[in-house]
Structure formats: structure tokens, C-alpha cells
Short mmCIF file of C-alpha atoms and ligand atoms in Angstrom, two decimals:
data_model
loop_
_atom_site.label_atom_id
_atom_site.label_comp_id
_atom_site.label_asym_id
_atom_site.label_seq_id
_atom_site.Cartn_x
_atom_site.Cartn_y
_atom_site.Cartn_z
CA MET Z 9 41.39 9.79 -18.07
CA ALA Z 10 41.60 13.20 -19.73
CA ALA Z 11 38.64 14.90 -18.13
CA PRO Z 12 38.31 18.40 -19.62
CA SER Z 13 37.31 19.82 -16.27
CA SER Z 14 40.21 18.23 -14.36
CA ARG Z 15 42.00 20.45 -11.91
CA PHE Z 16 45.40 19.12 -13.02
CA THR Z 17 47.07 18.96 -16.41
CA LEU Z 18 50.21 16.89 -16.83
CA TYR Z 19 52.65 17.96 -19.52
CA MET Z 20 54.34 14.72 -20.40
CA SER Z 21 55.76 12.56 -23.12
CA GLY Z 22 54.82 8.95 -23.69
CA THR Z 23 58.35 7.71 -22.99
CA SER Z 24 59.40 9.95 -20.10
CA TYR Z 25 60.82 8.16 -17.08
CA PHE Z 26 60.21 11.14 -14.82
CA ALA Z 27 56.66 11.67 -16.09
CA GLN Z 28 55.97 8.05 -15.17
CA LYS Z 29 56.74 8.86 -11.54
CA VAL Z 30 54.11 11.57 -11.53
CA LEU Z 31 51.63 9.44 -13.46
CA MET Z 32 51.98 6.72 -10.84
CA ALA Z 33 51.34 9.24 -8.06
CA LEU Z 34 48.21 10.50 -9.82
CA PHE Z 35 47.02 6.94 -10.36
CA ALA Z 36 47.73 6.02 -6.73
CA LYS Z 37 45.70 9.03 -5.63
CA ASN Z 38 42.99 8.13 -8.12
CA GLU Z 39 43.00 11.73 -9.28
CA PRO Z 40 41.66 12.51 -12.76
CA PHE Z 41 43.91 14.72 -14.85
CA ALA Z 42 44.28 16.00 -18.37
CA GLU Z 43 47.27 14.89 -20.41
CA ARG Z 44 49.18 17.28 -22.62
CA LEU Z 45 51.64 15.54 -24.87
CA VAL Z 46 55.04 17.20 -25.21
CA ASP Z 47 56.67 14.90 -27.74
CA GLN Z 48 60.39 14.77 -27.13
CA ASN Z 49 60.96 12.85 -30.36
CA VAL Z 50 60.12 16.02 -32.24
CA ASN Z 51 61.55 18.28 -29.51
CA ASP Z 52 58.22 19.81 -28.48
CA ASN Z 53 59.95 20.53 -25.18
CA TYR Z 54 62.17 23.09 -26.98
CA GLU Z 55 59.21 25.11 -28.27
CA SER Z 56 59.17 28.61 -26.83
CA TRP Z 57 55.69 28.23 -25.31
CA TYR Z 58 56.98 25.26 -23.30
CA MET Z 59 60.35 26.83 -22.40
CA LYS Z 60 58.39 29.77 -21.00
CA LEU Z 61 56.54 27.54 -18.61
CA ASN Z 62 59.61 25.41 -17.78
CA PRO Z 63 62.89 27.08 -18.77
CA LEU Z 64 64.66 23.75 -18.16
CA GLY Z 65 62.77 22.42 -21.20
CA LYS Z 66 62.11 19.09 -19.51
CA VAL Z 67 59.04 17.00 -18.85
CA PRO Z 68 57.06 16.53 -16.71
CA VAL Z 69 55.37 19.74 -15.61
CA LEU Z 70 52.16 19.75 -13.63
CA GLU Z 71 49.68 22.56 -14.09
CA ASP Z 72 47.33 23.33 -11.25
CA ARG Z 73 44.91 26.15 -12.04
CA GLY Z 74 47.48 28.26 -13.86
CA LYS Z 75 50.41 27.35 -11.61
CA PHE Z 76 53.20 25.32 -13.27
CA ILE Z 77 55.28 22.90 -11.22
CA PRO Z 78 58.36 21.20 -12.71
CA GLU Z 79 60.52 18.37 -11.26
CA SER Z 80 58.93 14.99 -10.69
CA ASP Z 81 59.78 14.71 -6.99
CA ASP Z 82 58.53 18.22 -6.27
CA ILE Z 83 55.33 17.43 -8.16
CA ILE Z 84 54.79 14.29 -6.09
CA ASP Z 85 55.35 16.26 -2.87
CA TYR Z 86 52.87 18.85 -4.10
CA LEU Z 87 50.22 16.32 -5.08
CA ASP Z 88 50.57 14.56 -1.77
CA LYS Z 89 49.96 17.83 0.09
CA GLU Z 90 47.05 18.83 -2.11
CA LEU Z 91 45.27 15.49 -2.34
CA PRO Z 92 44.17 13.84 0.87
CA GLN Z 93 42.81 10.69 -0.80
CA GLY Z 94 44.85 7.54 -1.40
CA PRO Z 95 48.10 6.57 0.28
CA ARG Z 96 50.23 9.17 2.03
CA LEU Z 97 53.12 9.18 -0.42
CA VAL Z 98 55.40 11.51 1.50
CA PRO Z 99 54.99 10.86 5.22
CA ASP Z 100 55.95 13.51 7.77
CA PRO Z 101 59.73 13.96 7.30
CA SER Z 102 60.24 14.13 11.08
CA SER Z 103 58.81 10.61 11.52
CA ASP Z 104 60.90 7.43 11.17
CA LEU Z 105 58.92 6.44 8.08
CA GLY Z 106 59.26 9.94 6.62
CA ARG Z 107 63.03 9.82 7.07
CA GLU Z 108 63.22 6.38 5.48
CA VAL Z 109 61.12 7.50 2.53
CA ALA Z 110 63.36 10.54 2.01
CA HIS Z 111 66.47 8.35 2.21
CA CYS Z 112 65.14 5.81 -0.29
CA ARG Z 113 63.98 8.45 -2.74
CA LYS Z 114 67.49 9.84 -2.73
CA LEU Z 115 69.06 6.40 -2.96
CA LEU Z 116 66.88 5.50 -5.94
CA ASN Z 117 67.53 8.75 -7.73
CA VAL Z 118 70.14 6.97 -9.87
CA ASN Z 119 71.60 8.28 -13.09
CA VAL Z 120 69.11 6.58 -15.37
CA ILE Z 121 70.12 8.74 -18.32
CA VAL Z 122 73.53 7.04 -18.43
CA ILE Z 123 71.85 3.65 -18.23
CA ILE Z 124 69.09 4.30 -20.78
CA PHE Z 125 71.18 6.11 -23.38
CA GLY Z 126 74.32 4.20 -22.41
CA LEU Z 127 72.68 0.92 -23.37
CA ALA Z 128 71.44 2.41 -26.61
CA TYR Z 129 75.11 3.06 -27.44
CA ASN Z 130 76.40 -0.13 -25.81
CA PRO Z 131 73.69 -2.78 -26.11
CA HIS Z 132 76.28 -5.55 -25.47
CA LEU Z 133 76.35 -4.47 -21.80
CA SER Z 134 72.80 -5.74 -21.31
CA PRO Z 135 71.98 -9.45 -21.28
CA ASP Z 136 68.83 -8.89 -23.27
CA TYR Z 137 68.71 -5.72 -25.32
CA THR Z 138 68.66 -5.18 -29.05
CA ALA Z 139 70.02 -1.93 -30.38
CA ALA Z 140 67.43 -0.07 -32.36
CA LYS Z 141 69.89 2.54 -33.64
CA THR Z 142 73.51 2.68 -34.70
CA ARG Z 143 76.02 4.87 -32.93
CA LYS Z 144 75.98 7.30 -35.85
CA GLU Z 145 72.19 7.55 -35.70
CA LEU Z 146 72.34 8.26 -31.96
CA ASP Z 147 75.04 10.91 -32.45
CA ASP Z 148 73.03 12.45 -35.27
CA ILE Z 149 69.94 12.74 -33.04
CA ILE Z 150 71.96 14.60 -30.41
CA ASP Z 151 73.64 16.82 -33.03
CA GLY Z 152 70.20 17.61 -34.46
CA LYS Z 153 68.99 18.64 -31.02
CA ILE Z 154 72.03 20.87 -30.49
CA ALA Z 155 71.53 22.54 -33.88
CA LYS Z 156 67.87 23.18 -33.04
CA LEU Z 157 68.74 24.64 -29.64
CA GLU Z 158 71.29 26.98 -31.26
CA ARG Z 159 68.74 28.12 -33.80
CA TYR Z 160 66.02 28.65 -31.18
CA ALA Z 161 68.49 30.58 -29.00
CA THR Z 162 68.98 33.03 -31.86
CA GLU Z 163 65.29 33.24 -32.69
CA ASN Z 164 64.20 33.78 -29.07
CA PRO Z 165 66.58 36.25 -27.43
CA ASP Z 166 64.50 36.28 -24.24
CA LEU Z 167 65.10 32.52 -23.83
CA ARG Z 168 68.65 32.49 -25.19
CA ASP Z 169 70.36 31.53 -21.93
CA ALA Z 170 67.83 28.79 -21.22
CA TYR Z 171 68.36 27.28 -24.68
CA LEU Z 172 72.14 27.50 -24.53
CA ALA Z 173 72.20 25.91 -21.05
CA LYS Z 174 70.70 22.76 -22.57
CA ILE Z 175 73.61 22.20 -24.95
CA PRO Z 176 76.49 21.09 -22.63
CA PRO Z 177 74.49 18.23 -21.04
CA LEU Z 178 73.74 16.92 -24.54
CA GLN Z 179 77.41 17.06 -25.52
CA GLN Z 180 78.24 15.33 -22.28
CA ARG Z 181 75.58 12.70 -22.91
CA LYS Z 182 77.21 11.79 -26.21
CA GLU Z 183 80.61 11.47 -24.59
CA LEU Z 184 79.54 9.63 -21.43
CA CYS Z 185 76.89 7.32 -22.82
CA SER Z 186 79.08 6.13 -25.68
CA ASN Z 187 81.82 5.17 -23.20
CA PRO Z 188 81.28 1.52 -22.16
CA GLU Z 189 83.32 1.94 -18.99
CA VAL Z 190 81.11 4.76 -17.74
CA VAL Z 191 77.98 2.78 -18.51
CA GLN Z 192 79.34 -0.38 -16.91
CA ARG Z 193 80.19 1.62 -13.78
CA ALA Z 194 76.60 2.91 -13.60
CA LEU Z 195 75.31 -0.66 -13.95
CA ASP Z 196 77.70 -1.84 -11.21
CA ASP Z 197 76.74 1.01 -8.88
CA LEU Z 198 73.16 -0.06 -9.25
CA GLN Z 199 74.06 -3.47 -7.81
CA THR Z 200 75.05 -1.74 -4.56
CA THR Z 201 71.89 0.37 -4.57
CA LEU Z 202 69.70 -2.68 -5.07
CA ASP Z 203 71.57 -4.58 -2.33
CA GLU Z 204 70.33 -1.93 0.07
CA VAL Z 205 66.82 -2.19 -1.33
CA GLU Z 206 66.92 -5.98 -0.96
CA ALA Z 207 68.04 -5.65 2.67
CA LYS Z 208 65.13 -3.31 3.37
CA LEU Z 209 62.66 -5.63 1.70
CA MET Z 210 63.99 -8.59 3.67
CA LYS Z 211 63.70 -6.63 6.89
CA GLY Z 212 60.14 -5.72 6.07
CA SER Z 213 59.07 -9.17 5.02
CA GLN Z 214 57.24 -9.57 8.33
CA GLY Z 215 54.16 -8.01 6.80
CA GLU Z 216 55.10 -4.91 4.85
CA THR Z 217 53.69 -5.15 1.38
CA TRP Z 218 55.69 -2.33 -0.12
CA LEU Z 219 59.22 -1.09 0.34
CA LEU Z 220 58.83 0.62 3.69
CA SER Z 221 55.26 0.13 4.81
CA CYS Z 222 52.01 -1.60 4.01
CA ASP Z 223 51.01 1.53 2.10
CA LEU Z 224 52.61 2.72 -1.08
CA THR Z 225 55.00 5.67 -0.64
CA ALA Z 226 56.99 7.93 -2.94
CA ALA Z 227 59.94 5.54 -2.40
CA ASP Z 228 57.90 2.78 -4.07
CA ILE Z 229 57.20 5.07 -6.98
CA SER Z 230 60.94 5.67 -7.42
CA LEU Z 231 61.63 1.95 -7.21
CA ALA Z 232 58.74 0.90 -9.46
CA VAL Z 233 59.71 3.22 -12.28
CA LEU Z 234 63.35 2.21 -12.00
CA LEU Z 235 62.53 -1.51 -12.14
CA ARG Z 236 60.23 -0.90 -15.07
CA ARG Z 237 63.03 0.76 -16.98
CA LEU Z 238 65.52 -1.97 -16.11
CA SER Z 239 63.06 -4.48 -17.52
CA LEU Z 240 62.66 -2.44 -20.68
CA CYS Z 241 66.44 -2.34 -21.06
CA GLY Z 242 66.64 -6.13 -20.74
CA LEU Z 243 68.53 -5.84 -17.45
CA THR Z 244 66.21 -7.71 -15.13
CA SER Z 245 68.27 -10.90 -14.90
CA LEU Z 246 71.34 -8.86 -13.98
CA TYR Z 247 69.63 -7.62 -10.84
CA PHE Z 248 66.91 -10.00 -9.72
CA SER Z 249 65.38 -13.39 -10.46
CA PRO Z 250 63.76 -16.23 -8.49
CA THR Z 251 67.28 -17.04 -7.19
CA LYS Z 252 68.88 -13.59 -7.03
CA ARG Z 253 67.61 -10.83 -4.72
CA THR Z 254 64.53 -12.87 -4.16
CA ALA Z 255 62.70 -10.23 -2.12
CA LEU Z 256 63.12 -7.75 -4.96
CA HIS Z 257 61.94 -10.37 -7.41
CA LYS Z 258 58.78 -10.91 -5.35
CA TYR Z 259 58.30 -7.16 -5.07
CA TRP Z 260 58.53 -6.90 -8.88
CA GLN Z 261 55.87 -9.58 -9.25
CA ARG Z 262 53.62 -7.84 -6.73
CA LEU Z 263 54.05 -4.59 -8.58
CA GLN Z 264 52.50 -6.05 -11.73
CA THR Z 265 49.22 -6.45 -9.86
CA LEU Z 266 49.13 -2.86 -8.60
CA PRO Z 267 46.69 -0.77 -10.68
CA ALA Z 268 48.69 2.45 -10.17
CA TYR Z 269 51.61 0.65 -11.79
CA SER Z 270 49.87 -1.31 -14.53
CA LYS Z 271 48.15 1.85 -15.76
CA LEU Z 272 51.60 3.01 -16.92
CA SER Z 273 51.30 0.37 -19.64
CA ASP Z 274 47.96 1.84 -20.72
CA ILE Z 275 49.67 5.20 -21.20
CA ALA Z 276 52.57 3.66 -23.13
CA ASN Z 277 50.14 1.73 -25.33
CA LYS Z 278 48.06 4.81 -25.92
CA TYR Z 279 51.09 6.66 -27.27
CA GLY Z 280 52.34 3.59 -29.11
CA VAL Z 281 55.68 3.54 -27.31
CA LYS Z 282 57.70 1.14 -25.20
CA ALA Z 283 58.12 2.86 -21.87
N1 GSH T 328 64.85 16.19 -12.57
C1 GSH T 328 63.80 16.18 -13.55
C2 GSH T 328 64.30 15.44 -14.77
C3 GSH T 328 63.33 15.55 -15.92
C4 GSH T 328 63.94 15.00 -17.20
O1 GSH T 328 65.15 14.85 -17.35
N2 GSH T 328 63.04 14.70 -18.13
C5 GSH T 328 63.50 14.20 -19.41
C6 GSH T 328 62.51 13.17 -19.91
S1 GSH T 328 62.51 11.71 -18.92
C7 GSH T 328 63.50 15.35 -20.41
O2 GSH T 328 62.57 16.12 -20.45
N3 GSH T 328 64.56 15.45 -21.23
C8 GSH T 328 64.63 16.39 -22.27
C9 GSH T 328 65.75 17.35 -22.14
O3 GSH T 328 66.48 17.32 -21.15
O4 GSH T 328 65.91 18.15 -23.07
C10 GSH T 328 62.54 15.55 -12.96
O5 GSH T 328 62.67 14.79 -11.99
O6 GSH T 328 61.43 15.86 -13.43
#
């Protein structure tokens, strides 16, 4: 996949949820790209070279001939404009389909951080999830990140504000994700979100293969990556099964046969991660 002469380079980590959205768009467009690993496990995203190209210090970032684009949804919009081949991921926003796609992208922009990290702290809230780390280990990881950010803020005065801005969300993450009530609320809210998705899938069952049309759209990318993460967190049976939200269950099965989706597993395998 990593063609040295590719127009695009994706700065990504093997486990990143948001990078997966962009990867799926690139796969759907069948566009070759170079991968540049920014390993969050060792905080590569805090390195000054990376903070200079994305002061938010987050992955993914797409590079197009010296131009750096952060934010997964913005990257997908950009790719869709730049690449005519493959499905139209972001249809004209003034069309009915375009409006629906925009609505579903927003709807599916759920707080996955609270779910992913929340289950790491509270594995008992998932029917099928085994905690890999203790609460102390999780807290220590966050404290280590905060200490690193403080050090880098001192060492890089030009990036000081950018580094310091990353600390409060980490402190908040520790507080929110360790609170079972907050995590349970996020899981419950997702039931309502997926009820709406189910209703849309039922409505479209007259011939639409994907969420809103027979072609894949950016809304499918949002849904696919979300479902993938729910599965990884052992949550599938909480949300869909052959007897619960059956249209979503069928959608999930169909997704497994979609190359743009299954290639996400190739990436995860390549980096030796579960993602
Ligand atoms: N809104 C951003 C979110 C990106 C994001 O949160 N990426 C995570 C990885 S999935 C990250 O880089 N976290 C590291 C950090 O916040 O320090 C997007 O859609 O791209």
C-alpha cells in the first residue's frame, strides 16, 4: 500500500479510531497512500515535529503535497473533493441525500473516548470484555502523559500553549472514564442513536445496500468504524444480534464483505494491534 510516489501520506497510529475513518475512505476510493506511523503508545504525537504540523497533537493528519490536513471528517471531505473515483462519500449538501449524510455523520459522532477508555476502567459494563489493565495502570499511563506534556511545554516554548492545552482533557478523561455512571450513560445514549440508525436501515430495506443509498457514503464510514469498535469492546450483543435491531445486524454482516472495511484488519494486523 505504501507507494513511495503516492500523492498522499497518512499520519496515523495502528489503533486510532479516527484514522480508521480516513483509511476506509482511502480504501473506498482505491487511492494508494503512504503510511507514517505516529505511535500513540510512546506518545509520538507529542513530538515537536508532529505538534508543528498538527498543534492539537492528534492523529490522523493527511499530507497532500506539503499541505497538512487534520480532523478525520475534514480529511474525508477533502479526499472526496480531490478524488473523483469510487463512491461519492459526501454528496452535495443541498441534496436530500447530502442532508441525510450530514445528519448521520453528526448523529454518529458519539463520544467514543468515554466508551473506549470507560470500558477499560469499567470492564464489568460490557457483556464481553476483559480488562487488560488495572485502574492504577490506566491512571499511571495518563499521569505519565501529563508529565511528558509538562516537560515538553518547558522544552519547547514556541509550542507551550499547545502542549498545556492537552492536559485538561487528560485529567478529565481520568475522572469521567473511571466513573461507571458516566460510562453507563454513554452506553445508554448509544441505544437511542442506534434506534435511529435501525429505523433508517429498515426504511431503506427496499433496495439500499448501505445506510442511506446503494453507494457507500461518509455516514457508512462513521457507522462502520463505530460498529467495529463496539465489537472490539465486546458490546455487540448489547446493541444488535439476529433478534435485536435485525437490520443493523444484517448491515454488520454485509460490512464484513466490503473490501474497504476488511482492509482495516490488514492494517491492524500489520501493526500487531487489536483495532
Ligand atoms: N476530532 C479528531 C479526533 C482525533 C483524535 O482524538 N485522535 C486520537 C486517536 S483516535 C488521538 O490522537 N489522541 C491523542 C491525544 O489526544 O493526545 C478527528 O476526527 O480526527
